[in-house]
Amino acid sequence: MAVWDSAPVAAELRDHLPDRARVVVIGGGVIGTSIAYHLAHLGWGSDVVLLERDRLTSGTTWHAAGLMTCFGSFSETSTSMRLYSRELYARLEAETGQATGFKPVGLIEAAADADRLEEYRRVAAFQRHLGLEVDEISPAEMKALFPWAKTDDLLAGFHVPGDGRVNPVDLTTALAKGARQLGVRVIEGVTVTDVVTEARGRVESVTGVRVGDDTIGCEYVVNATGMWARELALKSGLNVPNTAAEHYYLITDTIEGLGPDTPVFEDPAAHGYYREEGGGMMVGLFEPRAAAWHPEGVPAGSSFTTLKPDWDRMGPFLETAMSRVPVTLEAGVRTFFCGPESFTPDLSPIVGEAPGTRGYFVAAGMNSVGVLSAGGLGRVVAQWIVDGKPDVDVTGFDVDRFRAYQAEESYRATRTTEILGTVYAAHTPGKQLHSARGAKLSPVHDRLVANGGYLREVSGWEGADWFAGPGVTPEATPTWGHADWFPRWEAEHNAVRERAGLMDMSFMTKLRVTGADAGRVLDHVSAGAVDGEAERITYTQWLDPDGRLQADLTVTKLADGDFWVVASDTAHGHVLAWLARHIGGADVTIEDVTEAWAQLNVQGPQSRDLLATLTDADLSNEAYPFRTARFVTLAGVRVLLVRITYVGELGYELYLPAAGAPAVYDAVAAAGATPVGLKTLASCRMEKGYRDFGHDIDNTDNVIEVGLGFAVDLDKPNFIGRDAVVRIKAAGVPHRRLVQVRLTDPGPVLHHAELVLRDGEVVGYVRAASYGWTLGGAVGLALLDAGEPLTADWIKAGTWTVDVAGTEHEAEVSLRPMYDPTNARIKA
């Protein structure tokens, strides 16, 4: 196994090392230099040191293709970072005197098939709202802008005139120069061998970095070491599962007419991107099946690394890419390049303060978009360090999202071969990753399969989206519209609304929190009153001091000093880290029982009667009211039976040791419950307007504007965020609010990022959506900004539409749940 290069520091360099700095940035690529640059602009320059093991850009920045393109993202955070990067690169030379090579030559994105055209129309509408200038153009217009491409078989193109290209080495040099001008010390030829920490309460805190035999004291460290980030983080017990992969491009001999002002052309369906380079054409590739490079560890001494191309593997992909621009098949090849790039298991970067270690920040795993993201990402990380919190939604790329199994070499090697190809894959709803599956299996997995469950990955678990029926092999074709399996989904949805459904949710995060101080600590981090009477569940949020969301979960008090905490699968790492950070020296023990305990949900108006046949416990409304949580014997198994719902019906969540789950699942099914999948969970919860942290609410939202003020107990003193919530409520009705949106036409389907218009003006967009079978159309949750108090009267006074792929559809908007707004069905 390769080891992090620990070459001794030369004496002449050692003399220049400071004894201490407030921040040490490790890594002199475009990401590290951008973070240092932005820290300097926030006033910390003289207290920042950047250390580079070799020379600036020597990792992967030096061979980056230099695309500066913003088009293609459904993420507001990603789009805003790219737009900021583009603006920064355009002005950086005037500030530093160092050219960046940025040229806004324009981008042309080709849509070669119907799925891509639908996707690009949706993303174009969304990104226009965020400030990106993008127009749909015809194949003939594409040909006029980029005459070398074959366009007669393309459906359309999308032209972004402000996008373009940048020189990665010059850009990095400019960022480093700008940082130096504001006091940052940039030192090359220095290898950090480890990060020094010390225990403070339940977490570690950064105290310095080791450089050979020397130590530089610091409060913060930023691991921006690119493809080495995993190995350096591992020394501190941190999980940063990025892996290098082979990445290819070629440069042809001179082609007539090509020049530095030639637009960038991309055809993802042909695996290729194309731009001018030295009078020739650069043809870059993101092939469907890639090759991981040294997943066991980057070889020591790797700098300015080039790899031997695998012609046999790449030949067919290269031919497809070059056929889109036929002149490249005729021109000679000047360079055929292969070099390593760093990829993550989910194609999102790894960013943020590491769980369990204060002051240890990571910014790595850029998935070949490091150059175009670097400006914005550097700003975000620097602001995060200085302010102590991010100012953008980070739920999709926070470092704390990963699980231990994702660090395993076999997993990373297998997943990396597939994940690179998804860079240019169509993102049609229903598409899945197929590599490295089955990492986690529910205790009732065989029941899901036997019932014809259509499985999808849920944070490493295999969850059933819907069921084809016993003995039937489920099949599904990805689509933006109504799929052929929708009738199965509708039937399962109706089973929950009309009878009783049985759902496996064993993937949910489950924590047993015990100790003499457990109630006090949980009450301090929770906005709701969770340390009241025993055998009661409380829906609550965890807030930061500004009243913004950090978690959305339930806390059940089983007895004094004994609590059961349940959060979503995606919040697992964040919830564990947040709670640990607030324990201090208190008598509290956290036991993660996520895998040891199963969760089965029985939901629907007949659920009480059904379960009553399997237990001697009195489940009547009087004896077992809403929010009751008790251990009972059910089907011969001791079960924590909690009367609560996430679908908007009378229902129960059953928690039990994994070994007992199959017997209970079988008994509940035999008693008449219909197996239902996660699509039904989504459609039912969306009809009811239930929130999901990381999907329709995030860390930028305060608890009042997303409609969760009812879960906050302001009579309780001294919980985190209380003072902020008091101020927010005192300010009156917020201008930004999360609302429910329903299309009146049952045909279109909502997914995410569709624009919401009031009287023809865009006032927000859909954050998450599903299909509301009971409500009769697509339904979603959207965050709107009224520019004035957003009241029910303001909603009623407007005419509402939603933009779906460029076509506006009439809609209804409501602050209250459109399904059972009085909660009568829940408490029946």
Tab-separated table of C-alpha atoms in Angstrom, residues 455-640:
chain	number	residue	atom	x	y	z
A	455	LEU	CA	-34.549	-2.111	-5.544
A	456	ARG	CA	-32.596	1.111	-5.431
A	457	GLU	CA	-29.606	2.219	-3.388
A	458	VAL	CA	-30.489	4.097	-0.201
A	459	SER	CA	-27.267	5.248	1.481
A	460	GLY	CA	-25.747	1.854	0.731
A	461	TRP	CA	-28.873	-0.106	1.666
A	462	GLU	CA	-31.120	-1.841	-0.853
A	463	GLY	CA	-34.583	-0.309	-0.557
A	464	ALA	CA	-37.693	-1.249	-2.529
A	465	ASP	CA	-39.169	1.636	-4.539
A	466	TRP	CA	-42.280	-0.329	-5.550
A	467	PHE	CA	-43.378	-3.946	-5.931
A	468	ALA	CA	-44.154	-5.873	-9.116
A	469	GLY	CA	-45.764	-8.697	-7.138
A	470	PRO	CA	-44.641	-12.083	-5.811
A	471	GLY	CA	-42.457	-13.967	-8.250
A	472	VAL	CA	-42.381	-11.125	-10.783
A	473	THR	CA	-39.087	-9.551	-11.843
A	474	PRO	CA	-39.551	-5.771	-11.726
A	475	GLU	CA	-38.471	-3.739	-14.736
A	476	ALA	CA	-38.377	0.027	-15.150
A	477	THR	CA	-37.330	2.346	-17.952
A	478	PRO	CA	-36.066	5.763	-16.798
A	479	THR	CA	-38.308	8.592	-17.935
A	480	TRP	CA	-39.177	12.219	-17.210
A	481	GLY	CA	-42.881	11.400	-17.569
A	482	HIS	CA	-45.310	8.702	-16.482
A	483	ALA	CA	-43.615	5.295	-16.377
A	484	ASP	CA	-45.234	1.964	-17.123
A	485	TRP	CA	-44.919	0.975	-13.445
A	486	PHE	CA	-46.910	3.978	-12.220
A	487	PRO	CA	-50.095	1.851	-11.820
A	488	ARG	CA	-48.236	-0.327	-9.299
A	489	TRP	CA	-47.189	2.803	-7.419
A	490	GLU	CA	-50.756	4.163	-7.478
A	491	ALA	CA	-52.112	0.901	-6.068
A	492	GLU	CA	-49.604	0.944	-3.207
A	493	HIS	CA	-50.365	4.611	-2.490
A	494	ASN	CA	-54.073	3.825	-2.329
A	495	ALA	CA	-53.427	0.886	-0.030
A	496	VAL	CA	-51.927	3.289	2.508
A	497	ARG	CA	-54.658	5.877	2.066
A	498	GLU	CA	-57.518	3.359	2.233
A	499	ARG	CA	-56.313	0.275	4.126
A	500	ALA	CA	-52.838	-0.473	5.540
A	501	GLY	CA	-49.396	-0.590	3.998
A	502	LEU	CA	-46.238	-2.332	5.259
A	503	MET	CA	-42.953	-0.580	4.547
A	504	ASP	CA	-39.359	-1.521	5.365
A	505	MET	CA	-37.324	1.493	6.490
A	506	SER	CA	-34.490	-0.254	8.282
A	507	PHE	CA	-32.017	2.111	6.614
A	508	MET	CA	-33.083	4.983	8.877
A	509	THR	CA	-30.526	6.341	11.346
A	510	LYS	CA	-31.277	4.947	14.818
A	511	LEU	CA	-29.414	6.019	17.965
A	512	ARG	CA	-29.847	4.913	21.582
A	513	VAL	CA	-28.791	7.845	23.770
A	514	THR	CA	-28.416	7.064	27.457
A	515	GLY	CA	-26.883	8.457	30.636
A	516	ALA	CA	-27.749	10.671	33.562
A	517	ASP	CA	-27.351	13.799	31.398
A	518	ALA	CA	-28.945	12.434	28.233
A	519	GLY	CA	-32.222	14.301	28.722
A	520	ARG	CA	-30.534	17.606	29.492
A	521	VAL	CA	-28.211	17.392	26.481
A	522	LEU	CA	-30.931	16.330	24.060
A	523	ASP	CA	-33.216	19.073	25.343
A	524	HIS	CA	-30.411	21.587	24.790
A	525	VAL	CA	-29.817	20.624	21.153
A	526	SER	CA	-33.519	20.136	20.347
A	527	ALA	CA	-35.919	22.987	19.592
A	528	GLY	CA	-38.790	20.904	20.908
A	529	ALA	CA	-39.285	19.729	24.487
A	530	VAL	CA	-37.969	16.170	24.350
A	531	ASP	CA	-37.277	15.508	28.052
A	532	GLY	CA	-40.860	15.449	29.252
A	533	GLU	CA	-42.986	12.438	30.071
A	534	ALA	CA	-41.681	8.971	29.286
A	535	GLU	CA	-43.016	6.771	26.463
A	536	ARG	CA	-43.570	9.759	24.192
A	537	ILE	CA	-42.089	10.674	20.815
A	538	THR	CA	-41.352	14.279	19.851
A	539	TYR	CA	-40.825	15.584	16.339
A	540	THR	CA	-38.151	18.260	16.575
A	541	GLN	CA	-35.363	20.139	14.826
A	542	TRP	CA	-31.778	20.756	15.800
A	543	LEU	CA	-30.828	24.352	15.080
A	544	ASP	CA	-27.667	26.392	14.912
A	545	PRO	CA	-27.384	29.637	16.914
A	546	ASP	CA	-28.999	31.535	14.019
A	547	GLY	CA	-32.105	29.362	14.157
A	548	ARG	CA	-31.182	27.586	10.955
A	549	LEU	CA	-31.678	23.867	10.483
A	550	GLN	CA	-29.056	21.273	11.318
A	551	ALA	CA	-31.322	18.243	11.629
A	552	ASP	CA	-34.962	17.232	11.344
A	553	LEU	CA	-35.740	14.132	13.415
A	554	THR	CA	-37.658	12.476	16.224
A	555	VAL	CA	-36.589	11.943	19.821
A	556	THR	CA	-38.426	9.380	21.916
A	557	LYS	CA	-38.066	9.373	25.677
A	558	LEU	CA	-38.247	5.751	26.760
A	559	ALA	CA	-37.435	6.470	30.400
A	560	ASP	CA	-35.317	8.872	32.411
A	561	GLY	CA	-31.839	8.791	30.911
A	562	ASP	CA	-32.910	6.573	27.994
A	563	PHE	CA	-33.767	8.037	24.575
A	564	TRP	CA	-34.338	6.794	21.038
A	565	VAL	CA	-33.293	9.189	18.246
A	566	VAL	CA	-34.317	8.565	14.631
A	567	ALA	CA	-33.154	10.596	11.619
A	568	SER	CA	-33.027	10.058	7.880
A	569	ASP	CA	-30.397	7.815	6.318
A	570	THR	CA	-28.611	10.744	4.669
A	571	ALA	CA	-28.312	12.607	7.988
A	572	HIS	CA	-26.529	9.736	9.760
A	573	GLY	CA	-23.041	11.228	9.969
A	574	HIS	CA	-24.191	14.767	10.564
A	575	VAL	CA	-26.528	13.869	13.423
A	576	LEU	CA	-23.870	11.779	15.153
A	577	ALA	CA	-21.279	14.545	14.785
A	578	TRP	CA	-23.622	17.355	15.873
A	579	LEU	CA	-24.707	15.517	19.000
A	580	ALA	CA	-21.139	14.523	19.939
A	581	ARG	CA	-19.995	18.133	19.640
A	582	HIS	CA	-22.519	19.262	22.221
A	583	ILE	CA	-21.994	16.617	24.884
A	584	GLY	CA	-18.810	18.041	26.375
A	585	GLY	CA	-18.112	16.325	29.667
A	586	ALA	CA	-21.706	15.246	30.279
A	587	ASP	CA	-22.680	11.711	31.248
A	588	VAL	CA	-24.065	10.665	27.876
A	589	THR	CA	-23.480	7.553	25.777
A	590	ILE	CA	-24.444	7.333	22.090
A	591	GLU	CA	-24.980	3.856	20.666
A	592	ASP	CA	-25.501	3.653	16.907
A	593	VAL	CA	-28.000	0.806	16.468
A	594	THR	CA	-28.862	1.548	12.831
A	595	GLU	CA	-27.796	-1.891	11.622
A	596	ALA	CA	-28.699	-3.829	14.756
A	597	TRP	CA	-32.358	-2.752	14.776
A	598	ALA	CA	-34.917	-2.966	11.991
A	599	GLN	CA	-37.659	-0.430	11.297
A	600	LEU	CA	-40.988	-1.535	9.838
A	601	ASN	CA	-43.765	0.984	9.255
A	602	VAL	CA	-47.433	0.017	9.254
A	603	GLN	CA	-49.517	2.932	8.003
A	604	GLY	CA	-53.123	3.446	6.985
A	605	PRO	CA	-56.629	3.758	8.447
A	606	GLN	CA	-56.797	0.008	9.160
A	607	SER	CA	-53.364	-0.205	10.787
A	608	ARG	CA	-54.653	-0.152	14.372
A	609	ASP	CA	-57.150	-2.948	13.802
A	610	LEU	CA	-54.574	-4.990	11.939
A	611	LEU	CA	-51.886	-4.721	14.618
A	612	ALA	CA	-54.405	-5.360	17.366
A	613	THR	CA	-54.738	-8.928	16.073
A	614	LEU	CA	-51.015	-9.487	16.722
A	615	THR	CA	-50.670	-8.095	20.257
A	616	ASP	CA	-52.386	-8.139	23.627
A	617	ALA	CA	-51.562	-4.454	24.124
A	618	ASP	CA	-54.494	-2.058	24.149
A	619	LEU	CA	-54.074	0.073	20.997
A	620	SER	CA	-57.270	2.056	21.395
A	621	ASN	CA	-57.119	5.791	20.923
A	622	GLU	CA	-57.610	6.306	24.638
A	623	ALA	CA	-54.904	3.858	25.741
A	624	TYR	CA	-52.476	4.491	22.862
A	625	PRO	CA	-52.921	8.068	21.637
A	626	PHE	CA	-50.891	9.776	18.931
A	627	ARG	CA	-47.167	10.076	19.892
A	628	THR	CA	-47.247	7.097	22.279
A	629	ALA	CA	-44.098	4.939	22.268
A	630	ARG	CA	-43.999	1.691	24.255
A	631	PHE	CA	-42.411	-1.707	24.159
A	632	VAL	CA	-45.053	-4.339	23.420
A	633	THR	CA	-45.027	-7.960	22.375
A	634	LEU	CA	-46.185	-8.220	18.777
A	635	ALA	CA	-46.264	-11.516	16.870
A	636	GLY	CA	-44.247	-12.967	19.714
A	637	VAL	CA	-41.447	-10.390	19.408
A	638	ARG	CA	-40.662	-7.484	21.733
A	639	VAL	CA	-41.166	-4.342	19.662
A	640	LEU	CA	-40.893	-0.616	20.327
